[in-house]
Amino acid sequence: MKSHTLTEPAAYLRHHDIPGHGAPLLMLHGLGCASSFDYPRLLAEPGLAGRRALLVDLLGHGFSDKPEDFSYTPRAQAQALAQWIEHLDLRGLDLFGHSMGGSVAIELATLLPDRVRRLAVAEPNLGNGGGTYSRAIAAWSEADYVARGHKESIQAFRADNPNWAGSMAVASPLAVHHAAKGLIQGSPISWRDQLLASPMPRCVIFGERSLPDSDTEWLPRHGIATRIVANAGHSLAWDNPAGLAAAIASALETNAWRP
């Protein structure tokens, strides 16, 4: 694992740089998760095996630092990632993000459109209001969530989603609460509008068990491709890793932009 020192905030951002061929694939995780935990399995699947991948743990999550003076909104996370990308002078990136990480990916593509080659997101937050998990977390006051809500949330989801519970256990309670509030508040320019305005080929991936979703019809009408992963709900990387890897690989093909 590699570390990069950020200046704003003053913190270490940590990531795996998996060697391989082709355009670097930067992978971003969801709320309370960690790319270092969620995605290594995907890189062993035929769709993605052998290509270079950057698995970054967002601030407040996984192995990255957990500063207390950071907002943890998708925009702030994207700004931190942009520092790192510009420092490494990464260009021609393929970008993937899941759930909250999808919103971060959209913000990042907006900040660095000349560095992102293709953008694929899986069940991202496209508007404000958050999702089931973020709303449950944000319903707590910050003080109560940090004191006991984080542990109670992990315990509540342990049986149904043990992988998420495991990565939540090493995430910062303050970061998770701030991130959940940020997802509910949304962005001044919605993630949907940012996605529509992004110049690179774009694709949105859905789990079959998350359907019906009106965006599977709306997005193609607006020039954004979609993919469906069979036998998967929102936790696509754990429900069907081979299917998600194939969907990402398909989304990053030359003609993937065609809806």
PDB file of C-alpha atoms in Angstrom, residues 45-240:
ATOM      1  CA  GLU A  45     -12.088 -11.618 -12.620  1.00  0.00           C
ATOM      2  CA  PRO A  46     -11.636 -12.049 -16.403  1.00  0.00           C
ATOM      3  CA  GLY A  47     -13.159  -8.673 -17.228  1.00  0.00           C
ATOM      4  CA  LEU A  48     -10.537  -6.693 -15.291  1.00  0.00           C
ATOM      5  CA  ALA A  49      -7.636  -9.107 -14.734  1.00  0.00           C
ATOM      6  CA  GLY A  50      -4.276  -7.790 -15.861  1.00  0.00           C
ATOM      7  CA  ARG A  51      -5.084  -4.097 -16.065  1.00  0.00           C
ATOM      8  CA  ARG A  52      -3.573  -1.384 -13.904  1.00  0.00           C
ATOM      9  CA  ALA A  53      -5.857  -0.326 -11.058  1.00  0.00           C
ATOM     10  CA  LEU A  54      -5.682   2.245  -8.278  1.00  0.00           C
ATOM     11  CA  LEU A  55      -7.728   1.248  -5.231  1.00  0.00           C
ATOM     12  CA  VAL A  56      -7.929   4.320  -3.020  1.00  0.00           C
ATOM     13  CA  ASP A  57      -9.458   4.481   0.455  1.00  0.00           C
ATOM     14  CA  LEU A  58     -11.257   7.809   0.808  1.00  0.00           C
ATOM     15  CA  LEU A  59     -10.378   9.960   3.801  1.00  0.00           C
ATOM     16  CA  GLY A  60     -12.103   8.726   6.943  1.00  0.00           C
ATOM     17  CA  HIS A  61     -12.286   5.173   5.576  1.00  0.00           C
ATOM     18  CA  GLY A  62     -10.118   2.067   5.400  1.00  0.00           C
ATOM     19  CA  PHE A  63      -6.401   2.740   5.774  1.00  0.00           C
ATOM     20  CA  SER A  64      -6.490   6.453   4.912  1.00  0.00           C
ATOM     21  CA  ASP A  65      -6.238   9.109   7.614  1.00  0.00           C
ATOM     22  CA  LYS A  66      -9.328  10.292   9.452  1.00  0.00           C
ATOM     23  CA  PRO A  67      -8.895  14.033  10.120  1.00  0.00           C
ATOM     24  CA  GLU A  68     -11.455  15.638  12.400  1.00  0.00           C
ATOM     25  CA  ASP A  69     -11.328  19.004  10.597  1.00  0.00           C
ATOM     26  CA  PHE A  70     -12.597  17.714   7.236  1.00  0.00           C
ATOM     27  CA  SER A  71     -16.156  17.982   5.900  1.00  0.00           C
ATOM     28  CA  TYR A  72     -16.257  14.526   4.183  1.00  0.00           C
ATOM     29  CA  THR A  73     -18.732  15.718   1.538  1.00  0.00           C
ATOM     30  CA  PRO A  74     -18.398  14.162  -1.939  1.00  0.00           C
ATOM     31  CA  ARG A  75     -17.064  17.497  -3.236  1.00  0.00           C
ATOM     32  CA  ALA A  76     -14.412  17.685  -0.516  1.00  0.00           C
ATOM     33  CA  GLN A  77     -13.384  14.064  -1.148  1.00  0.00           C
ATOM     34  CA  ALA A  78     -13.063  14.809  -4.880  1.00  0.00           C
ATOM     35  CA  GLN A  79     -10.930  17.876  -4.167  1.00  0.00           C
ATOM     36  CA  ALA A  80      -8.590  15.759  -2.014  1.00  0.00           C
ATOM     37  CA  LEU A  81      -8.348  13.134  -4.766  1.00  0.00           C
ATOM     38  CA  ALA A  82      -7.653  15.841  -7.350  1.00  0.00           C
ATOM     39  CA  GLN A  83      -4.570  16.923  -5.338  1.00  0.00           C
ATOM     40  CA  TRP A  84      -3.284  13.359  -5.424  1.00  0.00           C
ATOM     41  CA  ILE A  85      -4.023  12.834  -9.132  1.00  0.00           C
ATOM     42  CA  GLU A  86      -2.345  16.099 -10.110  1.00  0.00           C
ATOM     43  CA  HIS A  87       0.684  15.299  -7.938  1.00  0.00           C
ATOM     44  CA  LEU A  88       1.109  11.941  -9.720  1.00  0.00           C
ATOM     45  CA  ASP A  89       0.252  13.597 -13.053  1.00  0.00           C
ATOM     46  CA  LEU A  90      -2.180  10.804 -13.867  1.00  0.00           C
ATOM     47  CA  ARG A  91      -3.837  11.213 -17.271  1.00  0.00           C
ATOM     48  CA  GLY A  92      -6.200   9.134 -19.350  1.00  0.00           C
ATOM     49  CA  LEU A  93      -7.846   7.698 -16.230  1.00  0.00           C
ATOM     50  CA  ASP A  94     -10.799   5.372 -16.313  1.00  0.00           C
ATOM     51  CA  LEU A  95     -12.905   6.182 -13.254  1.00  0.00           C
ATOM     52  CA  PHE A  96     -15.310   3.926 -11.353  1.00  0.00           C
ATOM     53  CA  GLY A  97     -17.275   4.710  -8.217  1.00  0.00           C
ATOM     54  CA  HIS A  98     -19.987   2.893  -6.286  1.00  0.00           C
ATOM     55  CA  SER A  99     -22.838   4.557  -4.377  1.00  0.00           C
ATOM     56  CA  MET A 100     -21.312   7.530  -2.492  1.00  0.00           C
ATOM     57  CA  GLY A 101     -18.116   6.820  -4.431  1.00  0.00           C
ATOM     58  CA  GLY A 102     -20.148   7.292  -7.591  1.00  0.00           C
ATOM     59  CA  SER A 103     -21.038  10.807  -6.484  1.00  0.00           C
ATOM     60  CA  VAL A 104     -17.388  11.457  -5.619  1.00  0.00           C
ATOM     61  CA  ALA A 105     -16.402  10.131  -9.063  1.00  0.00           C
ATOM     62  CA  ILE A 106     -18.860  12.489 -10.768  1.00  0.00           C
ATOM     63  CA  GLU A 107     -17.465  15.431  -8.778  1.00  0.00           C
ATOM     64  CA  LEU A 108     -13.926  14.355  -9.672  1.00  0.00           C
ATOM     65  CA  ALA A 109     -14.752  14.072 -13.374  1.00  0.00           C
ATOM     66  CA  THR A 110     -16.210  17.574 -13.163  1.00  0.00           C
ATOM     67  CA  LEU A 111     -13.021  18.897 -11.539  1.00  0.00           C
ATOM     68  CA  LEU A 112     -10.611  17.093 -13.891  1.00  0.00           C
ATOM     69  CA  PRO A 113     -12.411  16.462 -17.186  1.00  0.00           C
ATOM     70  CA  ASP A 114      -9.164  16.502 -19.171  1.00  0.00           C
ATOM     71  CA  ARG A 115      -7.679  13.685 -17.076  1.00  0.00           C
ATOM     72  CA  VAL A 116     -10.673  11.299 -17.063  1.00  0.00           C
ATOM     73  CA  ARG A 117     -11.034   9.126 -20.172  1.00  0.00           C
ATOM     74  CA  ARG A 118     -14.233   7.271 -19.261  1.00  0.00           C
ATOM     75  CA  LEU A 119     -16.581   7.362 -16.277  1.00  0.00           C
ATOM     76  CA  ALA A 120     -18.551   4.391 -14.896  1.00  0.00           C
ATOM     77  CA  VAL A 121     -20.618   4.605 -11.723  1.00  0.00           C
ATOM     78  CA  ALA A 122     -22.695   1.970  -9.956  1.00  0.00           C
ATOM     79  CA  GLU A 123     -25.953   3.050  -8.275  1.00  0.00           C
ATOM     80  CA  PRO A 124     -24.627   6.532  -7.456  1.00  0.00           C
ATOM     81  CA  ASN A 125     -26.439   9.242  -5.541  1.00  0.00           C
ATOM     82  CA  LEU A 126     -27.605  11.512  -8.365  1.00  0.00           C
ATOM     83  CA  GLY A 127     -29.719  13.842  -6.247  1.00  0.00           C
ATOM     84  CA  ASN A 128     -30.014  14.958  -2.650  1.00  0.00           C
ATOM     85  CA  GLY A 129     -31.880  13.031   0.021  1.00  0.00           C
ATOM     86  CA  GLY A 130     -29.423  10.161   0.459  1.00  0.00           C
ATOM     87  CA  GLY A 131     -30.180   6.443   0.514  1.00  0.00           C
ATOM     88  CA  THR A 132     -31.429   3.995   3.131  1.00  0.00           C
ATOM     89  CA  TYR A 133     -28.138   3.707   5.016  1.00  0.00           C
ATOM     90  CA  SER A 134     -27.198   7.383   4.871  1.00  0.00           C
ATOM     91  CA  ARG A 135     -30.652   8.486   6.051  1.00  0.00           C
ATOM     92  CA  ALA A 136     -30.525   6.061   8.981  1.00  0.00           C
ATOM     93  CA  ILE A 137     -27.080   7.355   9.978  1.00  0.00           C
ATOM     94  CA  ALA A 138     -27.924  11.045   9.532  1.00  0.00           C
ATOM     95  CA  ALA A 139     -31.046  10.670  11.692  1.00  0.00           C
ATOM     96  CA  TRP A 140     -28.691  10.559  14.676  1.00  0.00           C
ATOM     97  CA  SER A 141     -27.187  13.720  16.105  1.00  0.00           C
ATOM     98  CA  GLU A 142     -23.442  13.877  15.510  1.00  0.00           C
ATOM     99  CA  ALA A 143     -22.626  13.480  19.209  1.00  0.00           C
ATOM    100  CA  ASP A 144     -24.947  10.498  19.686  1.00  0.00           C
ATOM    101  CA  TYR A 145     -23.790   8.787  16.499  1.00  0.00           C
ATOM    102  CA  VAL A 146     -20.132   9.089  17.449  1.00  0.00           C
ATOM    103  CA  ALA A 147     -20.825   7.942  21.015  1.00  0.00           C
ATOM    104  CA  ARG A 148     -23.011   4.929  20.245  1.00  0.00           C
ATOM    105  CA  GLY A 149     -24.827   5.151  16.918  1.00  0.00           C
ATOM    106  CA  HIS A 150     -21.916   3.908  14.834  1.00  0.00           C
ATOM    107  CA  LYS A 151     -21.589   0.741  16.894  1.00  0.00           C
ATOM    108  CA  GLU A 152     -25.352   0.215  16.852  1.00  0.00           C
ATOM    109  CA  SER A 153     -25.473   0.687  13.066  1.00  0.00           C
ATOM    110  CA  ILE A 154     -22.743  -1.908  12.583  1.00  0.00           C
ATOM    111  CA  GLN A 155     -24.561  -4.331  14.855  1.00  0.00           C
ATOM    112  CA  ALA A 156     -27.885  -3.769  13.083  1.00  0.00           C
ATOM    113  CA  PHE A 157     -26.459  -4.612   9.648  1.00  0.00           C
ATOM    114  CA  ARG A 158     -24.016  -7.338  10.751  1.00  0.00           C
ATOM    115  CA  ALA A 159     -26.296 -10.261   9.866  1.00  0.00           C
ATOM    116  CA  ASP A 160     -27.500  -8.966   6.479  1.00  0.00           C
ATOM    117  CA  ASN A 161     -24.277  -7.332   5.288  1.00  0.00           C
ATOM    118  CA  PRO A 162     -21.241  -8.621   7.231  1.00  0.00           C
ATOM    119  CA  ASN A 163     -18.751  -7.239   4.702  1.00  0.00           C
ATOM    120  CA  TRP A 164     -20.121  -3.728   5.042  1.00  0.00           C
ATOM    121  CA  ALA A 165     -20.189  -4.111   8.818  1.00  0.00           C
ATOM    122  CA  GLY A 166     -16.513  -5.120   8.759  1.00  0.00           C
ATOM    123  CA  SER A 167     -15.385  -2.107   6.769  1.00  0.00           C
ATOM    124  CA  MET A 168     -17.627   0.194   8.835  1.00  0.00           C
ATOM    125  CA  ALA A 169     -15.799  -1.041  11.932  1.00  0.00           C
ATOM    126  CA  VAL A 170     -12.565   0.610  10.734  1.00  0.00           C
ATOM    127  CA  ALA A 171     -14.200   3.773   9.362  1.00  0.00           C
ATOM    128  CA  SER A 172     -14.319   6.956  11.422  1.00  0.00           C
ATOM    129  CA  PRO A 173     -17.753   7.461  13.024  1.00  0.00           C
ATOM    130  CA  LEU A 174     -17.372  11.226  12.552  1.00  0.00           C
ATOM    131  CA  ALA A 175     -16.474  10.775   8.871  1.00  0.00           C
ATOM    132  CA  VAL A 176     -19.392   8.420   8.232  1.00  0.00           C
ATOM    133  CA  HIS A 177     -21.868  10.769   9.900  1.00  0.00           C
ATOM    134  CA  HIS A 178     -20.574  13.830   8.027  1.00  0.00           C
ATOM    135  CA  ALA A 179     -20.577  11.890   4.741  1.00  0.00           C
ATOM    136  CA  ALA A 180     -24.168  10.741   5.283  1.00  0.00           C
ATOM    137  CA  LYS A 181     -25.255  14.312   5.984  1.00  0.00           C
ATOM    138  CA  GLY A 182     -23.406  15.440   2.860  1.00  0.00           C
ATOM    139  CA  LEU A 183     -25.235  12.889   0.706  1.00  0.00           C
ATOM    140  CA  ILE A 184     -28.588  14.057   2.053  1.00  0.00           C
ATOM    141  CA  GLN A 185     -27.736  17.724   1.545  1.00  0.00           C
ATOM    142  CA  GLY A 186     -26.515  17.079  -2.002  1.00  0.00           C
ATOM    143  CA  SER A 187     -24.461  19.415  -4.161  1.00  0.00           C
ATOM    144  CA  PRO A 188     -25.241  22.984  -5.379  1.00  0.00           C
ATOM    145  CA  ILE A 189     -25.072  21.533  -8.894  1.00  0.00           C
ATOM    146  CA  SER A 190     -26.726  18.141  -8.621  1.00  0.00           C
ATOM    147  CA  TRP A 191     -24.683  15.047  -9.393  1.00  0.00           C
ATOM    148  CA  ARG A 192     -27.234  14.256 -12.080  1.00  0.00           C
ATOM    149  CA  ASP A 193     -26.607  17.594 -13.795  1.00  0.00           C
ATOM    150  CA  GLN A 194     -22.841  17.179 -13.416  1.00  0.00           C
ATOM    151  CA  LEU A 195     -23.082  13.717 -14.974  1.00  0.00           C
ATOM    152  CA  LEU A 196     -25.104  15.088 -17.882  1.00  0.00           C
ATOM    153  CA  ALA A 197     -22.552  17.858 -18.452  1.00  0.00           C
ATOM    154  CA  SER A 198     -19.463  15.624 -18.283  1.00  0.00           C
ATOM    155  CA  PRO A 199     -17.807  15.365 -21.715  1.00  0.00           C
ATOM    156  CA  MET A 200     -16.378  11.849 -21.469  1.00  0.00           C
ATOM    157  CA  PRO A 201     -18.269   8.600 -22.236  1.00  0.00           C
ATOM    158  CA  ARG A 202     -20.387   7.700 -19.207  1.00  0.00           C
ATOM    159  CA  CYS A 203     -22.157   4.580 -17.987  1.00  0.00           C
ATOM    160  CA  VAL A 204     -24.331   3.858 -14.947  1.00  0.00           C
ATOM    161  CA  ILE A 205     -24.466   0.301 -13.573  1.00  0.00           C
ATOM    162  CA  PHE A 206     -27.395  -1.145 -11.626  1.00  0.00           C
ATOM    163  CA  GLY A 207     -27.886  -4.334  -9.660  1.00  0.00           C
ATOM    164  CA  GLU A 208     -30.796  -6.421 -10.950  1.00  0.00           C
ATOM    165  CA  ARG A 209     -32.321  -6.612  -7.465  1.00  0.00           C
ATOM    166  CA  SER A 210     -32.339  -2.802  -7.240  1.00  0.00           C
ATOM    167  CA  LEU A 211     -34.803  -2.584 -10.133  1.00  0.00           C
ATOM    168  CA  PRO A 212     -37.181  -1.173 -11.157  1.00  0.00           C
ATOM    169  CA  ASP A 213     -35.430   2.171 -11.397  1.00  0.00           C
ATOM    170  CA  SER A 214     -36.682   4.896 -13.729  1.00  0.00           C
ATOM    171  CA  ASP A 215     -33.083   5.920 -14.471  1.00  0.00           C
ATOM    172  CA  THR A 216     -32.561   2.769 -16.540  1.00  0.00           C
ATOM    173  CA  GLU A 217     -34.852   4.451 -19.115  1.00  0.00           C
ATOM    174  CA  TRP A 218     -34.100   8.122 -18.400  1.00  0.00           C
ATOM    175  CA  LEU A 219     -30.306   7.941 -18.636  1.00  0.00           C
ATOM    176  CA  PRO A 220     -30.091   6.371 -22.131  1.00  0.00           C
ATOM    177  CA  ARG A 221     -32.465   9.054 -23.416  1.00  0.00           C
ATOM    178  CA  HIS A 222     -29.837  11.572 -22.307  1.00  0.00           C
ATOM    179  CA  GLY A 223     -26.841   9.865 -23.902  1.00  0.00           C
ATOM    180  CA  ILE A 224     -25.671   7.878 -20.857  1.00  0.00           C
ATOM    181  CA  ALA A 225     -25.272   4.116 -21.234  1.00  0.00           C
ATOM    182  CA  THR A 226     -26.502   1.647 -18.610  1.00  0.00           C
ATOM    183  CA  ARG A 227     -25.566  -1.889 -17.584  1.00  0.00           C
ATOM    184  CA  ILE A 228     -27.448  -4.376 -15.357  1.00  0.00           C
ATOM    185  CA  VAL A 229     -25.633  -6.861 -13.101  1.00  0.00           C
ATOM    186  CA  ALA A 230     -27.663 -10.028 -12.604  1.00  0.00           C
ATOM    187  CA  ASN A 231     -28.156 -11.534  -9.143  1.00  0.00           C
ATOM    188  CA  ALA A 232     -26.998  -8.381  -7.367  1.00  0.00           C
ATOM    189  CA  GLY A 233     -28.508  -5.687  -5.193  1.00  0.00           C
ATOM    190  CA  HIS A 234     -26.820  -2.496  -4.061  1.00  0.00           C
ATOM    191  CA  SER A 235     -23.744  -4.355  -2.779  1.00  0.00           C
ATOM    192  CA  LEU A 236     -22.720  -5.354  -6.287  1.00  0.00           C
ATOM    193  CA  ALA A 237     -19.060  -6.098  -5.532  1.00  0.00           C
ATOM    194  CA  TRP A 238     -20.062  -8.690  -2.946  1.00  0.00           C
ATOM    195  CA  ASP A 239     -23.274  -9.999  -4.484  1.00  0.00           C
ATOM    196  CA  ASN A 240     -21.772 -10.749  -7.915  1.00  0.00           C
TER     197      ASN A 240
END
